[in-house]
mmCIF file with all atom_site columns, C-alpha atoms in Angstrom:
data_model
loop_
_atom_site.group_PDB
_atom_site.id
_atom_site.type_symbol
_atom_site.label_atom_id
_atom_site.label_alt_id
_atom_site.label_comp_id
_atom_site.label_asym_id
_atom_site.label_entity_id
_atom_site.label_seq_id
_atom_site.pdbx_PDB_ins_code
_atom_site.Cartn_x
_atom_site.Cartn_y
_atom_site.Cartn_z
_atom_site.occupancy
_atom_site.B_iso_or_equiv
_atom_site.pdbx_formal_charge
_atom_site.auth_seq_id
_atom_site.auth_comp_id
_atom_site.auth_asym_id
_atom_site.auth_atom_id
_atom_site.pdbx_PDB_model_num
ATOM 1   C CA . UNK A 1 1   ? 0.000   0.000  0.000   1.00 0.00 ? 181 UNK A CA 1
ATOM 2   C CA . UNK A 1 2   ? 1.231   3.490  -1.215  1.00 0.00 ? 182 UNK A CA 1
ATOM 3   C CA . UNK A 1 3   ? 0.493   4.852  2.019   1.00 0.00 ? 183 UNK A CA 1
ATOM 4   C CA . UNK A 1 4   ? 2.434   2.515  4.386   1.00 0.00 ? 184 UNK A CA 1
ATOM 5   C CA . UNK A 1 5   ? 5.203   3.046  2.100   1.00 0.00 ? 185 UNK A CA 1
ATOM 6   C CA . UNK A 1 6   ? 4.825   7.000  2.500   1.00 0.00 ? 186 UNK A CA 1
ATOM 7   C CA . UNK A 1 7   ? 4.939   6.471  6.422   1.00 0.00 ? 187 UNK A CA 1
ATOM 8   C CA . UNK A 1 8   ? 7.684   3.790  6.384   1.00 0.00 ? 188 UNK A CA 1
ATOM 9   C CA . UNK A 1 9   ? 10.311  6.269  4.364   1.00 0.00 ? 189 UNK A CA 1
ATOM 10  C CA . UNK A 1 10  ? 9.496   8.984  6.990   1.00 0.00 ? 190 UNK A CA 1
ATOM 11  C CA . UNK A 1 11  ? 12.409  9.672  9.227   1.00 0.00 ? 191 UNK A CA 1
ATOM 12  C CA . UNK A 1 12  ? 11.969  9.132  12.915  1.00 0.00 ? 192 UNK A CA 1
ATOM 13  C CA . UNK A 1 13  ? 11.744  13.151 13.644  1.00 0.00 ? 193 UNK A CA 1
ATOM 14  C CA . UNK A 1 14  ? 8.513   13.185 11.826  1.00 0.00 ? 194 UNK A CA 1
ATOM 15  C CA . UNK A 1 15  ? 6.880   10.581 13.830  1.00 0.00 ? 195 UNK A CA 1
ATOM 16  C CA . UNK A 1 16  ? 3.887   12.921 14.139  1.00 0.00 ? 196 UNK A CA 1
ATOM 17  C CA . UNK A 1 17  ? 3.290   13.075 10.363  1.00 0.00 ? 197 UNK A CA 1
ATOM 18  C CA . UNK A 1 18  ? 3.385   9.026  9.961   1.00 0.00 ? 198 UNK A CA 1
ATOM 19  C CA . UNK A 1 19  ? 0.391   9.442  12.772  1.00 0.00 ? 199 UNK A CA 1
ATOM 20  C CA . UNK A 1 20  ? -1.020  12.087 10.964  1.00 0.00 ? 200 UNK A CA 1
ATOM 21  C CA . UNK A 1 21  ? -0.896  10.601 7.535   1.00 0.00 ? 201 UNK A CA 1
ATOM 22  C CA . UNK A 1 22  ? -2.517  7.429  8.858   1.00 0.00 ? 202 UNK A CA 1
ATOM 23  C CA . UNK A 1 23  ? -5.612  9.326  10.528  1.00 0.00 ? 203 UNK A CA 1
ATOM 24  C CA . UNK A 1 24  ? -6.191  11.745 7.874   1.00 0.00 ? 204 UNK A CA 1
ATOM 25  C CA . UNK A 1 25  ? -6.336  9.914  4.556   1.00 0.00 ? 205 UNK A CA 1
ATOM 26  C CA . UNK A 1 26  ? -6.057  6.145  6.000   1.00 0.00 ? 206 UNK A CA 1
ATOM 27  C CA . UNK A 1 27  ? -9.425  7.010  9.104   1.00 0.00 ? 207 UNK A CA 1
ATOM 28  C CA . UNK A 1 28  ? -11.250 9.468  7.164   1.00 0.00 ? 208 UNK A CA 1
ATOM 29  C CA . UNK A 1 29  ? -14.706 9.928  7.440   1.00 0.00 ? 209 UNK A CA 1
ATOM 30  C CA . UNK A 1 30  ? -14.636 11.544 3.972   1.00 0.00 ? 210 UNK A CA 1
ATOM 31  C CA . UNK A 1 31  ? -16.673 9.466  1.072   1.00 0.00 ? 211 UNK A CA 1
ATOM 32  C CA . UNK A 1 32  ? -14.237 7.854  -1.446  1.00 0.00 ? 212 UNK A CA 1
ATOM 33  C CA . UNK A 1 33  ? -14.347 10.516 -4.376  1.00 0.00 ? 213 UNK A CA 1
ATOM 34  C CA . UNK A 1 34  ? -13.932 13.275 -2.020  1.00 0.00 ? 214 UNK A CA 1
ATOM 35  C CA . UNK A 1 35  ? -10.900 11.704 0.126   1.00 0.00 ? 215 UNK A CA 1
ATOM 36  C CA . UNK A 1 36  ? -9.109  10.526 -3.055  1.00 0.00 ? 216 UNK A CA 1
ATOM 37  C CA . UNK A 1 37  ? -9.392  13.342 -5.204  1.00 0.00 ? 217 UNK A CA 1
ATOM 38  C CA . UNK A 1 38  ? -8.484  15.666 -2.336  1.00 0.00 ? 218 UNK A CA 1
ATOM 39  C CA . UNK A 1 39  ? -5.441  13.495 -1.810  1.00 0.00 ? 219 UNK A CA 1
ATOM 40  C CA . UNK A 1 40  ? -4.369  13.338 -5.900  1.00 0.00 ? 220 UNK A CA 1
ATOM 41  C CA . UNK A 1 41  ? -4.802  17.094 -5.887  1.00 0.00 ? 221 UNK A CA 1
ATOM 42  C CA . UNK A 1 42  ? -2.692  17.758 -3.159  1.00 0.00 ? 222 UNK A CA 1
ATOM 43  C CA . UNK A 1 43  ? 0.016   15.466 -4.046  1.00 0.00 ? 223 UNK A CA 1
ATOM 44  C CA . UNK A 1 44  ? 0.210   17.658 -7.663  1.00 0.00 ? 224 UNK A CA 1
ATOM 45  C CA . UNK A 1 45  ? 0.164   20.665 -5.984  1.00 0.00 ? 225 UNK A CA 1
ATOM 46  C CA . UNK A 1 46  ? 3.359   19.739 -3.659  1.00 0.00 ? 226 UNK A CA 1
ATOM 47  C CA . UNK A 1 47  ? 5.376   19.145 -6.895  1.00 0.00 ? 227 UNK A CA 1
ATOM 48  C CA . UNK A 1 48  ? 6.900   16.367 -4.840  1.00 0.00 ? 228 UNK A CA 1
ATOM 49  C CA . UNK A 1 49  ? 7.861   13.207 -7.062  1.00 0.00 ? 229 UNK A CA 1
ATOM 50  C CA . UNK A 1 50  ? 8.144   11.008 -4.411  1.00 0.00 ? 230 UNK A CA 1
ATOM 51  C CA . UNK A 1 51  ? 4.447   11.833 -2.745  1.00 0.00 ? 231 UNK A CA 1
ATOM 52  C CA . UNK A 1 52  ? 2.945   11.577 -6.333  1.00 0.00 ? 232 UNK A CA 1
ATOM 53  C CA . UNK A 1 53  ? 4.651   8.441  -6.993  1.00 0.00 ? 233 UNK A CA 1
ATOM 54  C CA . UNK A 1 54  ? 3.664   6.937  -3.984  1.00 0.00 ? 234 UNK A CA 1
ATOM 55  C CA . UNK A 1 55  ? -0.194  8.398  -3.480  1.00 0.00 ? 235 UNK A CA 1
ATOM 56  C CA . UNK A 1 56  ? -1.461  8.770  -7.563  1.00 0.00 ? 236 UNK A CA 1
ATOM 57  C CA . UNK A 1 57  ? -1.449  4.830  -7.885  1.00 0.00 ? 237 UNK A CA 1
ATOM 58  C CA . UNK A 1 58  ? -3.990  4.391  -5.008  1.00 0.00 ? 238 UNK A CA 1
ATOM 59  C CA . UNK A 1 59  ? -6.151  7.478  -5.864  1.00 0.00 ? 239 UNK A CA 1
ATOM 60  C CA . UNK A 1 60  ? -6.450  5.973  -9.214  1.00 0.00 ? 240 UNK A CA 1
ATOM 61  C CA . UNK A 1 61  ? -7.696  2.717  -8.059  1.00 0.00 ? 241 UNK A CA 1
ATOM 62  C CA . UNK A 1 62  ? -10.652 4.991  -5.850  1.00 0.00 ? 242 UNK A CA 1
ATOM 63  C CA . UNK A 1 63  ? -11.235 7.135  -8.491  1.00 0.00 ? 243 UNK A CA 1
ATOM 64  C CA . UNK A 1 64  ? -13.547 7.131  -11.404 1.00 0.00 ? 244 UNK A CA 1
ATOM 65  C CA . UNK A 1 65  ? -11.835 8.460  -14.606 1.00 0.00 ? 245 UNK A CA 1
ATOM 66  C CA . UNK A 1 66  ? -13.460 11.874 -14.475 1.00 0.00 ? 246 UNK A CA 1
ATOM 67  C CA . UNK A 1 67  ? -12.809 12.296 -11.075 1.00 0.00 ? 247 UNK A CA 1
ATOM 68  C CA . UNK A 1 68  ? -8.856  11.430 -11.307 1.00 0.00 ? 248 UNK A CA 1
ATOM 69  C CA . UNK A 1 69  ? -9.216  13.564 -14.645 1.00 0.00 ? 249 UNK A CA 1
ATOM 70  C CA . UNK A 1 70  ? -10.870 16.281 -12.587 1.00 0.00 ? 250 UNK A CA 1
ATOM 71  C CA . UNK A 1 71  ? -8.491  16.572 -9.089  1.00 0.00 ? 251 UNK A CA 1
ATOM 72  C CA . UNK A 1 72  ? -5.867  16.477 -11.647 1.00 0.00 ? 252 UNK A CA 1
ATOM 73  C CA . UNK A 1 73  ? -7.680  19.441 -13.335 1.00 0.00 ? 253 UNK A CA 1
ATOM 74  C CA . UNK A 1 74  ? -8.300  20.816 -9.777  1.00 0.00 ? 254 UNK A CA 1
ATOM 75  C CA . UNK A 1 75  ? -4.449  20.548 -9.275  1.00 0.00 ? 255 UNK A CA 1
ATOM 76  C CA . UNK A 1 76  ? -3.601  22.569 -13.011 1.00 0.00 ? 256 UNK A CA 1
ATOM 77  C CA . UNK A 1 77  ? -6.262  25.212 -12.604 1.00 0.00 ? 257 UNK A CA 1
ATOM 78  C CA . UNK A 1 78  ? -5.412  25.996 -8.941  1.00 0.00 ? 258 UNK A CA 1
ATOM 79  C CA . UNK A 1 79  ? -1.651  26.178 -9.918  1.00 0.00 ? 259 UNK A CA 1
ATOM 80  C CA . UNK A 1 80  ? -2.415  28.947 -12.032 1.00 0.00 ? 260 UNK A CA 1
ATOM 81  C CA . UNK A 1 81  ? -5.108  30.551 -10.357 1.00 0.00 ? 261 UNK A CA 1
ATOM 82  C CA . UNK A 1 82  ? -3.516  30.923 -6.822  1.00 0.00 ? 262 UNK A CA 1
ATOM 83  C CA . UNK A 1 83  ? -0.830  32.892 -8.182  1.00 0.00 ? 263 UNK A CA 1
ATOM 84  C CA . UNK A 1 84  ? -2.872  34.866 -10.399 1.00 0.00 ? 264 UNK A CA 1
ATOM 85  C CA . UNK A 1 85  ? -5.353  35.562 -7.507  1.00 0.00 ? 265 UNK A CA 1
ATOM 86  C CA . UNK A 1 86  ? -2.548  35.798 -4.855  1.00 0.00 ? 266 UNK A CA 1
ATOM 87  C CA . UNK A 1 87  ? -0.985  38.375 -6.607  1.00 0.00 ? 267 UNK A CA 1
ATOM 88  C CA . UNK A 1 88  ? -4.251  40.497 -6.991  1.00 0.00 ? 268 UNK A CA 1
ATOM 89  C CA . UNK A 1 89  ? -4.791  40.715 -2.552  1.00 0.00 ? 269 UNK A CA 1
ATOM 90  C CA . UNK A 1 90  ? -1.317  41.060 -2.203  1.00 0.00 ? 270 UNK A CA 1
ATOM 91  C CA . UNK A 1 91  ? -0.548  44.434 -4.417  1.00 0.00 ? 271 UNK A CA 1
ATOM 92  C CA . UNK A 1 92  ? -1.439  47.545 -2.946  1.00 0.00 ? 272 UNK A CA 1
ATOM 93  C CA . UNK A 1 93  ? -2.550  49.176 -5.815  1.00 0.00 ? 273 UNK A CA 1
ATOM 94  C CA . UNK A 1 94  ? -6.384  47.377 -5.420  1.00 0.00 ? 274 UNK A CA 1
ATOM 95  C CA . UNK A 1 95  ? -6.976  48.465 -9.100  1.00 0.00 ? 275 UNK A CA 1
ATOM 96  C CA . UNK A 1 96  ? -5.489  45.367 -10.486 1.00 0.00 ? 276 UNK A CA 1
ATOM 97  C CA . UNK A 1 97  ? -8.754  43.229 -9.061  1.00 0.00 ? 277 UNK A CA 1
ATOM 98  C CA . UNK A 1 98  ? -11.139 45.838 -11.081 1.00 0.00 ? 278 UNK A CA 1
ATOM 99  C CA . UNK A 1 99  ? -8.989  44.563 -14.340 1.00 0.00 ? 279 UNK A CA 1
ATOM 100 C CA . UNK A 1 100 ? -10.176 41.112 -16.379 1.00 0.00 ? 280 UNK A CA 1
ATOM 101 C CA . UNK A 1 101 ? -8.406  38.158 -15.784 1.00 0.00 ? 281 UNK A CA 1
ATOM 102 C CA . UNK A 1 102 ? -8.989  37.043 -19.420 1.00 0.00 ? 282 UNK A CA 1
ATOM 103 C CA . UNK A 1 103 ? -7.577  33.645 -18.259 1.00 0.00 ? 283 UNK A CA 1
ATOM 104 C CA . UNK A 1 104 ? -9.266  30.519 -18.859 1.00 0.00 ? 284 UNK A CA 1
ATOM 105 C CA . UNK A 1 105 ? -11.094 29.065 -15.840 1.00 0.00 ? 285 UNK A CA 1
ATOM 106 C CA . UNK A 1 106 ? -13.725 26.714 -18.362 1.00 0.00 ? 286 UNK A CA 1
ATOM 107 C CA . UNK A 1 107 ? -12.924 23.492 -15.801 1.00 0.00 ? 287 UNK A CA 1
ATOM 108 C CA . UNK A 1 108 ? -13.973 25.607 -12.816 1.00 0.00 ? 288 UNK A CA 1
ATOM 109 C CA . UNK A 1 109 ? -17.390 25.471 -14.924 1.00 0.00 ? 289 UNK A CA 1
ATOM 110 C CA . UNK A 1 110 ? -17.481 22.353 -16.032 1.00 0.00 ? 290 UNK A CA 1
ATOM 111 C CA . UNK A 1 111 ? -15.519 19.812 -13.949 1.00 0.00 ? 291 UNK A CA 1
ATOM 112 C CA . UNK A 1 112 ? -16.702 16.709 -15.186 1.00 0.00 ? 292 UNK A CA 1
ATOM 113 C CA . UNK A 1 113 ? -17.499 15.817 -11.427 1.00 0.00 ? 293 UNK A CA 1
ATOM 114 C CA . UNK A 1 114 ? -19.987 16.956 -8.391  1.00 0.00 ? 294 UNK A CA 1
ATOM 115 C CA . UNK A 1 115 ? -19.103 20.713 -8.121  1.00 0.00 ? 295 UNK A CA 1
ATOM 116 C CA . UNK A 1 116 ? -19.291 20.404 -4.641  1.00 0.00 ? 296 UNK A CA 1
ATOM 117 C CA . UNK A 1 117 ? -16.290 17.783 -4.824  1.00 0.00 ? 297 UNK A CA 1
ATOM 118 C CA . UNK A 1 118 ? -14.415 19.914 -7.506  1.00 0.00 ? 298 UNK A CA 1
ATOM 119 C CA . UNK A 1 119 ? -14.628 22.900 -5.033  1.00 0.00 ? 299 UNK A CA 1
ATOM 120 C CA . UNK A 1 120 ? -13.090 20.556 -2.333  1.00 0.00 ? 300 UNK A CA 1
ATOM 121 C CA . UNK A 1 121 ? -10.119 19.549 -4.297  1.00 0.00 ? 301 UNK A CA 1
ATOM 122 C CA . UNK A 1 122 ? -9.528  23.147 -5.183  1.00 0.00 ? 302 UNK A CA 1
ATOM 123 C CA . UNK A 1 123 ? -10.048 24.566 -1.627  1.00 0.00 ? 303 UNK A CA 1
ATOM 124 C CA . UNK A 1 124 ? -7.345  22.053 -0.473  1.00 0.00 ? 304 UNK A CA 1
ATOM 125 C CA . UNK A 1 125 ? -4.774  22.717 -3.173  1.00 0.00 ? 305 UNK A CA 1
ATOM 126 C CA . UNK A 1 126 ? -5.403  26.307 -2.200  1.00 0.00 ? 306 UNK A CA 1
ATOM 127 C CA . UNK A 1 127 ? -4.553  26.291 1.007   1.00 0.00 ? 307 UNK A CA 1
ATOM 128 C CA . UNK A 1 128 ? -1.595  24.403 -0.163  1.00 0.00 ? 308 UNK A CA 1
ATOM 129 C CA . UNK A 1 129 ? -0.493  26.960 -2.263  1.00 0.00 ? 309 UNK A CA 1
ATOM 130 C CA . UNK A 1 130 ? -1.557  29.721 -0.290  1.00 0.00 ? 310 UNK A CA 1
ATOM 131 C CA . UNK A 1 131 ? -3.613  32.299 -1.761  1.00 0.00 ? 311 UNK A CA 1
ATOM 132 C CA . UNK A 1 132 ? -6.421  33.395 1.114   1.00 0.00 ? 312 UNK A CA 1
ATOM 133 C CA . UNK A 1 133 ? -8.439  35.399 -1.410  1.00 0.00 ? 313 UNK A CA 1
ATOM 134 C CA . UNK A 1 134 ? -9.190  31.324 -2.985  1.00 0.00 ? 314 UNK A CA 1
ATOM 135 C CA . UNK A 1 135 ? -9.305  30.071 0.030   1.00 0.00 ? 315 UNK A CA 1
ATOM 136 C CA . UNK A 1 136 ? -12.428 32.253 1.025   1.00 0.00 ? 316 UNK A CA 1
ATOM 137 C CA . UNK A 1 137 ? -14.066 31.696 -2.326  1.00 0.00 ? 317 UNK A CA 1
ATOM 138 C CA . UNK A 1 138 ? -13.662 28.073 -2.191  1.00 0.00 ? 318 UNK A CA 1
ATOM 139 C CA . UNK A 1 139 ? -14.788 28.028 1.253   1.00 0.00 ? 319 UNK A CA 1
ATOM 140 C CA . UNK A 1 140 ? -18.127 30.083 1.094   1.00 0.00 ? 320 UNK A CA 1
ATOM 141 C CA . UNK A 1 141 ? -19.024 27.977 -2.116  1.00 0.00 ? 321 UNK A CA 1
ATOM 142 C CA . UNK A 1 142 ? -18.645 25.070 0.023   1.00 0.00 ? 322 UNK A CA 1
ATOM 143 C CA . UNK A 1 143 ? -20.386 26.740 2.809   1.00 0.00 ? 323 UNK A CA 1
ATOM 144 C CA . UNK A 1 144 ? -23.561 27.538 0.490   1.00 0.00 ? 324 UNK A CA 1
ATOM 145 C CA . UNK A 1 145 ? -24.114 24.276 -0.936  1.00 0.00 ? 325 UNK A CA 1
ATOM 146 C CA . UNK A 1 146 ? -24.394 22.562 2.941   1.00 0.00 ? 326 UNK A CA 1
ATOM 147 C CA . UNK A 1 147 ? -20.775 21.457 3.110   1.00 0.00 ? 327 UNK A CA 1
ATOM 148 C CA . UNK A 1 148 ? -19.869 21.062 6.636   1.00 0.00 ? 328 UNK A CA 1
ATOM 149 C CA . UNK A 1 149 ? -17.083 22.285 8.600   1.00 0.00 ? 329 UNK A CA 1
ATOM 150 C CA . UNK A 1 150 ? -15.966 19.230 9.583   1.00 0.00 ? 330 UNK A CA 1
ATOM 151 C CA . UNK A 1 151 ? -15.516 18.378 5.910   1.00 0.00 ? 331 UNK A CA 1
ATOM 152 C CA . UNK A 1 152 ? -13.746 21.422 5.078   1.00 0.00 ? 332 UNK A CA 1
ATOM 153 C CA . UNK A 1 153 ? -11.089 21.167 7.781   1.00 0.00 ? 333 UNK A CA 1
ATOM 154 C CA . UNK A 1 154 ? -10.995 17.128 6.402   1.00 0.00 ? 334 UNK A CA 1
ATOM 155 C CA . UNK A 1 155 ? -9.531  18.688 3.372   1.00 0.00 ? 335 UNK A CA 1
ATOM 156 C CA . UNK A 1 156 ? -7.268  21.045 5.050   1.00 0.00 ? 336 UNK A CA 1
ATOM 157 C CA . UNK A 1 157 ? -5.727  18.043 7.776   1.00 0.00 ? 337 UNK A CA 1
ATOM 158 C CA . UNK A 1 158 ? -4.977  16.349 4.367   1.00 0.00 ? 338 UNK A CA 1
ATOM 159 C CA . UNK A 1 159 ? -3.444  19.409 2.681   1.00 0.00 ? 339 UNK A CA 1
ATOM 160 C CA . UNK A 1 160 ? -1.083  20.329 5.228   1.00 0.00 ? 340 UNK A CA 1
ATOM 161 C CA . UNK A 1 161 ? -0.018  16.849 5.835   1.00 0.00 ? 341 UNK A CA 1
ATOM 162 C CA . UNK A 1 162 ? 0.478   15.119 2.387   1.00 0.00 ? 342 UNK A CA 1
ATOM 163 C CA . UNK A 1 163 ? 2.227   18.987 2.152   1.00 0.00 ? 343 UNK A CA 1
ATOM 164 C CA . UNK A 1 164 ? 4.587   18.269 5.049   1.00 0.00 ? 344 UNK A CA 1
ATOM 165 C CA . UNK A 1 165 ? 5.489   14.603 4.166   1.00 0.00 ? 345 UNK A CA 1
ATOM 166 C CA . UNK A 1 166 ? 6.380   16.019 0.732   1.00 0.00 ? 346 UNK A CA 1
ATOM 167 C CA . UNK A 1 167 ? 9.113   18.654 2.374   1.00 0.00 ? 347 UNK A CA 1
ATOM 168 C CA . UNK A 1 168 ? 10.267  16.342 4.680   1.00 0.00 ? 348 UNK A CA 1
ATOM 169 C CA . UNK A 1 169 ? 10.590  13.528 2.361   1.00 0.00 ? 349 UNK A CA 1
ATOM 170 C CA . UNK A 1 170 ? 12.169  15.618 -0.639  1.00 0.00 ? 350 UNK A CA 1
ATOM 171 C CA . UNK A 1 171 ? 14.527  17.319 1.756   1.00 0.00 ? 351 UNK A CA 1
ATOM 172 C CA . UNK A 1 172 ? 15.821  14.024 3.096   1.00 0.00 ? 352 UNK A CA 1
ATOM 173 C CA . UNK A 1 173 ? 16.363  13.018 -0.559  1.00 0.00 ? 353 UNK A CA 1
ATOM 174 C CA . UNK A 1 174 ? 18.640  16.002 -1.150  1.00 0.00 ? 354 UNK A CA 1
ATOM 175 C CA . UNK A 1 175 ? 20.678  15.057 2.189   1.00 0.00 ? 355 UNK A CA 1
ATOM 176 C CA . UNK A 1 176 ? 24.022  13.549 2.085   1.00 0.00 ? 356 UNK A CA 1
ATOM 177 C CA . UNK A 1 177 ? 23.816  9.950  3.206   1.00 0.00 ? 357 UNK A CA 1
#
């Protein structure tokens, strides 16, 4: 299992994350399509070869094709959006937000998937990537079609954890041994 072999290459000073990993993908309450495709977007979005290696196998295998087609399209459209949107809160000339994106967002639209899921994956990958402005966005869409809390902060425990076993792990793999 991809996700014994995650914990098992760990190092012993992130004991805590082995833990974490386990409760947060492998004892989530989350249904299938929502727990995998959170977890495929978030391993794109750390960039990490080693986390995608290990975690894209097993989302695959819970995954219907348009939903591993859409986290994966959660993951690209995030990537570019975050910045994008990132960049807009943190200028202080505000008339930059007035301005057309003229980018195209046709996925965000369309996924392919249960919008509500789609939104998921994306509010995950943004908190990953750390644009607040899509954070909020994703979050009160969430919010409005009856998603509960607990679910959100489901996608967030995964985030920041398949997120910190990706520094940890490609750090270690840049050490001298």
């Amino acid at each position: 299992m991809a996700l014994d072999e995650l914990k098992a290459a760990l190092p012993d000073y992130a004991k805590d994350l082995k833990l974490n990993l386990g409760s947060v993908i492998g004892n989530s309450d989350l249904p299938e399509q929502q727990l995998w495709g959170t977890v495929l977007a978030c391993a794109m979005a750390t960039r990490s070869p080693i986390v995608l290696r290990e975690l894209e196998p097993e989302a695959k295998a819970n995954l219907k094709p348009e939903a591993y087609e859409a986290a994966k399209g959660a993951a690209a459209i995030m990537a570019m959006n975050n910045v994008y949107y990132r960049t807009l809160h943190l200028l202080s000339d505000k008339e930059y937000g007035t301005m057309r994106a003229g980018l195209r967002m046709n996925i965000i639209g369309n996924p392919g998937v249960d919008k509500v899921d789609f939104e998921l994956w994306s509010f995950a990958v943004s908190a990953i990537n750390g644009c607040g402005q899509c954070l909020d966005s994703h979050e009160g869409v969430l919010r409005k079609a009856g998603v509960d809390r607990e679910v959100v902060q489901a996608a967030v425990k995964i985030a920041a954890t398949v997120q910190a076993v990706a520094a940890v792990l490609d750090a270690e793999a840049q050490l001298p041994r």
